[in-house]
XYZ file of C-alpha atoms in Angstrom:
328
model
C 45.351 -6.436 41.434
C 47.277 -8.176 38.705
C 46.139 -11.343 37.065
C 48.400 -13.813 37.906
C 48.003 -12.705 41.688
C 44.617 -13.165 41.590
C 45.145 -16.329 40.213
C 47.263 -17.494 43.224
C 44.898 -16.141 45.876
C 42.489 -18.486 44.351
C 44.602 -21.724 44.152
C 45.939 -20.966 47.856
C 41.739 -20.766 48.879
C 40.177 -23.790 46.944
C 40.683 -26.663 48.803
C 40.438 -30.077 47.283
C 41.674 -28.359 43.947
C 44.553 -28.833 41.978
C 45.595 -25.857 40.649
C 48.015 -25.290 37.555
C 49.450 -21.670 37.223
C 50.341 -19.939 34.036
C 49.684 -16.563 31.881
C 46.156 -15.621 31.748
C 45.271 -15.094 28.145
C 45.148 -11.611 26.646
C 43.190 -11.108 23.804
C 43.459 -7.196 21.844
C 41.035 -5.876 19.528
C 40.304 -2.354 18.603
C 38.329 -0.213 20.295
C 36.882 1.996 17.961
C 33.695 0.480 15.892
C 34.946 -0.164 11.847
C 33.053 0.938 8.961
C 33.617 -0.500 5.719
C 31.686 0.127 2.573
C 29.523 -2.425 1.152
C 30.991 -4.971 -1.114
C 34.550 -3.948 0.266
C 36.681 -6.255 2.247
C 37.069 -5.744 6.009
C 39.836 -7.077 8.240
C 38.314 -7.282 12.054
C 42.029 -7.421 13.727
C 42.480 -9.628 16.720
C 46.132 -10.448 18.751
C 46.450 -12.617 22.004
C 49.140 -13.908 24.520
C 49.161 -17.055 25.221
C 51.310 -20.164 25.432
C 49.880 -21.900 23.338
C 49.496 -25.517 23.689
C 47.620 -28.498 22.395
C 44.316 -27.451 23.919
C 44.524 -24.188 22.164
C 40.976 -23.271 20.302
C 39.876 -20.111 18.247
C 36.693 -19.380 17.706
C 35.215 -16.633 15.336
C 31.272 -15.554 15.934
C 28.322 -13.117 14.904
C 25.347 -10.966 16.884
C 23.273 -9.189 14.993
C 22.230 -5.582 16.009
C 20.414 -5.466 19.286
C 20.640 -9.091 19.894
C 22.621 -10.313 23.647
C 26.069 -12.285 23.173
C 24.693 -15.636 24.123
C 22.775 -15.683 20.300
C 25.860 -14.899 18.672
C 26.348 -17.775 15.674
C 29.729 -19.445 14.417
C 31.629 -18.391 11.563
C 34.602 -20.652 11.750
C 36.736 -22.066 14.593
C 40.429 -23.505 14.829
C 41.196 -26.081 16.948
C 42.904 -29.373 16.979
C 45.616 -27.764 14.081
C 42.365 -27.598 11.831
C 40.341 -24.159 10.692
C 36.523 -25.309 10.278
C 34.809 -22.764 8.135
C 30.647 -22.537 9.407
C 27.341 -20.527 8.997
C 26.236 -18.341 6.163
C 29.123 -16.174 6.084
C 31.590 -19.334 5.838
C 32.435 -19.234 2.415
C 33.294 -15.025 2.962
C 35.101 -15.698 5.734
C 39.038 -16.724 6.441
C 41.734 -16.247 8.665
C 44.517 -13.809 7.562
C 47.150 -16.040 9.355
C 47.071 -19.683 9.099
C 47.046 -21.985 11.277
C 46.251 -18.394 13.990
C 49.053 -20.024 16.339
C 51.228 -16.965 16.404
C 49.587 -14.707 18.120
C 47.169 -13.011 15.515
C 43.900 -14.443 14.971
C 42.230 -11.761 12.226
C 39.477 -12.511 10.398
C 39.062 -11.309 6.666
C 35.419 -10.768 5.541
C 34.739 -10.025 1.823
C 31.631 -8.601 -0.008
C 30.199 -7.285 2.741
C 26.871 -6.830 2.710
C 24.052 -4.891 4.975
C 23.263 -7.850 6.824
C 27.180 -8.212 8.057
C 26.571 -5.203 10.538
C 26.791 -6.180 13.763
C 29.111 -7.419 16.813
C 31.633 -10.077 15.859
C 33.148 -12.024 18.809
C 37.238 -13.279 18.950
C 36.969 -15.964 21.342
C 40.897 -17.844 22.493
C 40.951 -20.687 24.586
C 43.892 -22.578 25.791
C 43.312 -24.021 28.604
C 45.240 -24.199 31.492
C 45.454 -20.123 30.927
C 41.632 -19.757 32.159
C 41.681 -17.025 34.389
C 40.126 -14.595 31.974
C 37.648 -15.378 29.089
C 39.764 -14.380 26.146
C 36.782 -12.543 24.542
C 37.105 -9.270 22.147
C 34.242 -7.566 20.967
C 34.448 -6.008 17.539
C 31.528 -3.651 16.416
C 31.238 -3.401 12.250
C 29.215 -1.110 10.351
C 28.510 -1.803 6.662
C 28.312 1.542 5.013
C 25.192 1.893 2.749
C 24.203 4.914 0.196
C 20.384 5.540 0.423
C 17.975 3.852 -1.057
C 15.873 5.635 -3.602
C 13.085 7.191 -1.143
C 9.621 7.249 -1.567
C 7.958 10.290 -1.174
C 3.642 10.112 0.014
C 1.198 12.884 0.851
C -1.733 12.940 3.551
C -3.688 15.485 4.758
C -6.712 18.398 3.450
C -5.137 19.994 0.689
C -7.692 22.895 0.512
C -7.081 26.425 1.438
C -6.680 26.713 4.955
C -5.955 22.859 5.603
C -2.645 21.026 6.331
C -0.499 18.351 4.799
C 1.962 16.355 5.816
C 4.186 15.103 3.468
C 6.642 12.027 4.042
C 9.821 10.807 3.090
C 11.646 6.802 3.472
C 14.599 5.333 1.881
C 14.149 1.516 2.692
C 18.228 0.931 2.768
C 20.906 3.499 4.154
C 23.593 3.046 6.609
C 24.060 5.204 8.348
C 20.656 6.330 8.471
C 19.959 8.870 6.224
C 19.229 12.428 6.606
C 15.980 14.008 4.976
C 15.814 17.383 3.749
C 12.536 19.106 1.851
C 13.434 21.611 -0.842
C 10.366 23.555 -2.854
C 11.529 23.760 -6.604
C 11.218 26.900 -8.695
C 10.138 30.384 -7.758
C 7.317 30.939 -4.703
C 6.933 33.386 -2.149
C 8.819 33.090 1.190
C 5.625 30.859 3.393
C 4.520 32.522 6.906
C 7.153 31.492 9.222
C 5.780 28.322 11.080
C 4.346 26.899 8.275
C 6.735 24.225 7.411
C 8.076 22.144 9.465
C 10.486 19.170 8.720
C 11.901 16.514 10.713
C 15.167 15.654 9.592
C 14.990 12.289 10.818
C 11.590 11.120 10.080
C 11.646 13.154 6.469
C 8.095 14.131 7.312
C 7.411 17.883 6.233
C 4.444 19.615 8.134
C 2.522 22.194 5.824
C -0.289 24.627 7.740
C -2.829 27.060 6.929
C -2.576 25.816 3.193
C -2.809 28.687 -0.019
C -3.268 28.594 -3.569
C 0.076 29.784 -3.374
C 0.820 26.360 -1.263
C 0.815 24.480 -4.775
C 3.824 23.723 -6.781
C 6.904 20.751 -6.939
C 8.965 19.383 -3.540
C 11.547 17.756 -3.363
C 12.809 15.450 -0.938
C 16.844 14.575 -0.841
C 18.136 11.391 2.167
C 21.507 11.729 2.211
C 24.209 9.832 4.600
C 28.057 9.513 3.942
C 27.828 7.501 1.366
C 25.737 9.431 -1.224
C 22.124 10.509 -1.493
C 19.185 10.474 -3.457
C 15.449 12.112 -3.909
C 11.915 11.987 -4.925
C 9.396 14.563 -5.818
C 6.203 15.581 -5.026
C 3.413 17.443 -6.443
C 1.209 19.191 -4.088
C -1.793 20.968 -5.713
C -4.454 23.043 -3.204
C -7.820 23.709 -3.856
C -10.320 26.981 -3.175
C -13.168 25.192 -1.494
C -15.374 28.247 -2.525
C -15.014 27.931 -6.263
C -15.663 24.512 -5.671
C -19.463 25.688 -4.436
C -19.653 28.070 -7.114
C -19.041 25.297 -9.526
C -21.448 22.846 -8.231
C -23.764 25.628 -7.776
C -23.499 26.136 -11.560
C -23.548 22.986 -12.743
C -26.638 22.283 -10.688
C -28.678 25.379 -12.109
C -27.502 23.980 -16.020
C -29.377 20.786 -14.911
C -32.405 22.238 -14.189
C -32.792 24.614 -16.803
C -31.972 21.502 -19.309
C -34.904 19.607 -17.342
C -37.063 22.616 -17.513
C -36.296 22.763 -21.212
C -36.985 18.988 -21.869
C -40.213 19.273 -19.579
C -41.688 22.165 -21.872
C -40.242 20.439 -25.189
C -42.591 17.196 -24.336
C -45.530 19.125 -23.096
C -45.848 20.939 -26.531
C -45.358 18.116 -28.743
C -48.100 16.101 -26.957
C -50.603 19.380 -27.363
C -49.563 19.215 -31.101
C -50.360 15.508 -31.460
C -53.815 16.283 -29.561
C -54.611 19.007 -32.036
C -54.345 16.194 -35.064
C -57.031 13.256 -33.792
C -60.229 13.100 -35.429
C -63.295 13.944 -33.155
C -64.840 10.956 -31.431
C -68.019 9.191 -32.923
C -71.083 7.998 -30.732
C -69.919 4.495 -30.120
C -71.544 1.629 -28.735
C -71.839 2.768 -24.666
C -72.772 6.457 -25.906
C -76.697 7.782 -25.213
C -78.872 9.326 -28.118
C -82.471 11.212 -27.464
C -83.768 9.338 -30.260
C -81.984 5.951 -29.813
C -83.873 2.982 -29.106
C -83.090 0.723 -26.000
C -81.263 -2.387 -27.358
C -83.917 -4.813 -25.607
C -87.443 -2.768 -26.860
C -85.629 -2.713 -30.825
C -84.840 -6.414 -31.261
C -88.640 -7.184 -29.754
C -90.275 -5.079 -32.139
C -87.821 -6.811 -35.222
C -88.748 -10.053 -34.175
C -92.963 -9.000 -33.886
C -92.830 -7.284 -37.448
C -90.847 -10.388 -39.211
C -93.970 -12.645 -37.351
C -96.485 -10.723 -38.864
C -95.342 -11.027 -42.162
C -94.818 -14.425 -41.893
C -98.664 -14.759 -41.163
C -99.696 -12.934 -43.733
C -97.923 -14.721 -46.664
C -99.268 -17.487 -44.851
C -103.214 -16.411 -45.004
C -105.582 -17.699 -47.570
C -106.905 -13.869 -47.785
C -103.564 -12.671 -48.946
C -103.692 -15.135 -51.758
C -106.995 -13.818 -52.900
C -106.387 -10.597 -52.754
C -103.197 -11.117 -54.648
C -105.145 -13.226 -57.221
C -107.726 -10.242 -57.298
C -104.660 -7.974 -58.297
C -103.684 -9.874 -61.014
C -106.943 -10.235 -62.405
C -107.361 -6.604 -62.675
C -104.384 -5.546 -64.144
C -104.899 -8.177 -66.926
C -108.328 -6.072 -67.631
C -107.216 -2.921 -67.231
């Protein structure tokens, strides 16, 4: 059923209405998505039909990516015979005809940027012509090369473990495509023993060998260009690894053995030089006399003597002395 038809079967049903015929308005926009390189210029083309008159409004607006139409945001709108720039993208963003009266309505966007991908909105309104909604729905893409990626590691690396190693570019529009190379000459790995995913970049290494070790390479790539990282992967023999500490632990004992012996003869030597020991004061002797019975018979022998000097028969035997050496 045509527009316009439509529009009379409602007029001739709503009672109490007044209703005003006219051309519903027709708004054209492509139907393919664009994709324009970033810092290019794009043009997101928009036509309508419409008489216009001195209602007649324009209005350009933004979604971002995954967001519904009602949180779309202004970038500029026409009406009243004025253009009113808005938003962040306002001083970006013009109309390639102005005043947009004539039918086309496209918007010019320069230096685009990442964040410009999204769903822009070309909204006319000229009222009485409000059968339809006048919307068109234009879906941009902002072409970005890849980022430089960064390339990680996790896993066992010993013989016999796995690894996983991964791959991100944090910029890329499209998204990029990651591919694992192994740089310079290796043998061909068992078949099921790498596995990549091409859109994670994460490479999947099993049942790990010495032969395991060497350079990768990972390259993201989208239409735009591409770019890598590297990666070192080294495996280890765990059994060498127990030979080594095995080693390392029978050099440290034989060095403690060796210092052990070294002290042990040194303090023999030293042992060998000391002078023997003397009787000191706590030692016993056959012929020693107790410490208590010696100082009593000191003290008896000086008290004797005293008494002696003392006694009138000393003198005269001493006198008696003299006198007999003077006759002799």
């Amino acid at each position: 059923m045509a527009w316009p038809l439509v529009g009379a079967f409602l007029c001739g049903h709503l009672l109490g209405f007044v209703c005003l015929s006219g051309l519903a308005v027709e708004v054209t926009v492509p139907t393919e998505p664009l994709s324009v390189p970033k810092g290019k210029t794009a043009e997101l083309s928009c036509s309508y039909k419409t008489s216009v008159g001195d209602n007649f409004a324009l209005e350009w607006s933004f979604v971002q990516p995954g967001k519904p139409i009602s949180a779309s945001v202004p970038i500029l709108y026409f009406t009243n015979g004025h253009l009113y720039p808005t938003g962040s993208k306002a001083d970006r963003a013009i109309l390639l005809h102005d005043p947009p009266t004539g039918g086309l309505a496209t918007l010019k966007l320069t230096d685009l940027r990442p964040s410009d991908t999204g769903t822009y909105l070309c909204n006319v309104n000229n009222p009485p012509d409000f059968y339809t909604n006048g919307l068109g729905l234009i879906n941009l893409t902002v072409l970005v090369p890849p980022s430089h990626p960064l390339c990680s590691q996790s896993g066992q690396t010993s013989v016999g473990g796995s690894a996983a190693l991964g791959c991100r570019s944090s910029e890329g529009a499209p998204k990029p495509v990651y591919n694992w190379e192994r740089l310079g000459s290796s043998p061909t790995p068992p078949p099921g023993s790498m596995v990549q995913d091409e859109v994670s970049g994460q490479l999947i290494l099993t049942n790990l060998s010495l032969t395991s070790s060497g350079t990768y390479r990972c390259v993201a790539s989208n239409q735009m260009g591409s770019a890598s990282c590297e990666l070192n992967l080294s495996v280890t023999d765990s059994s060498e690894g127990r030979v080594a500490g095995t080693l390392i632990g029978v050099l440290l004992g034989v060095l403690l053995l060796s210092v052990a012996a070294f002290c042990l003869i040194r303090f023999q030597k030293e042992r060998k030089k000391e002078p023997k020991e003397t009787y000191g004061g706590s030692d016993l002797r056959e012929d020693a006399t107790a410490p208590g019975v010696f100082e009593q018979a000191s003290m008896r022998a000086d008290h004797s003597k005293e008494l002696l000097e003392k006694s009138p028969c000393a003198s005269t035997v001493t006198t008696t002395k003299s006198k007999l050496s003077m006759v002799v």
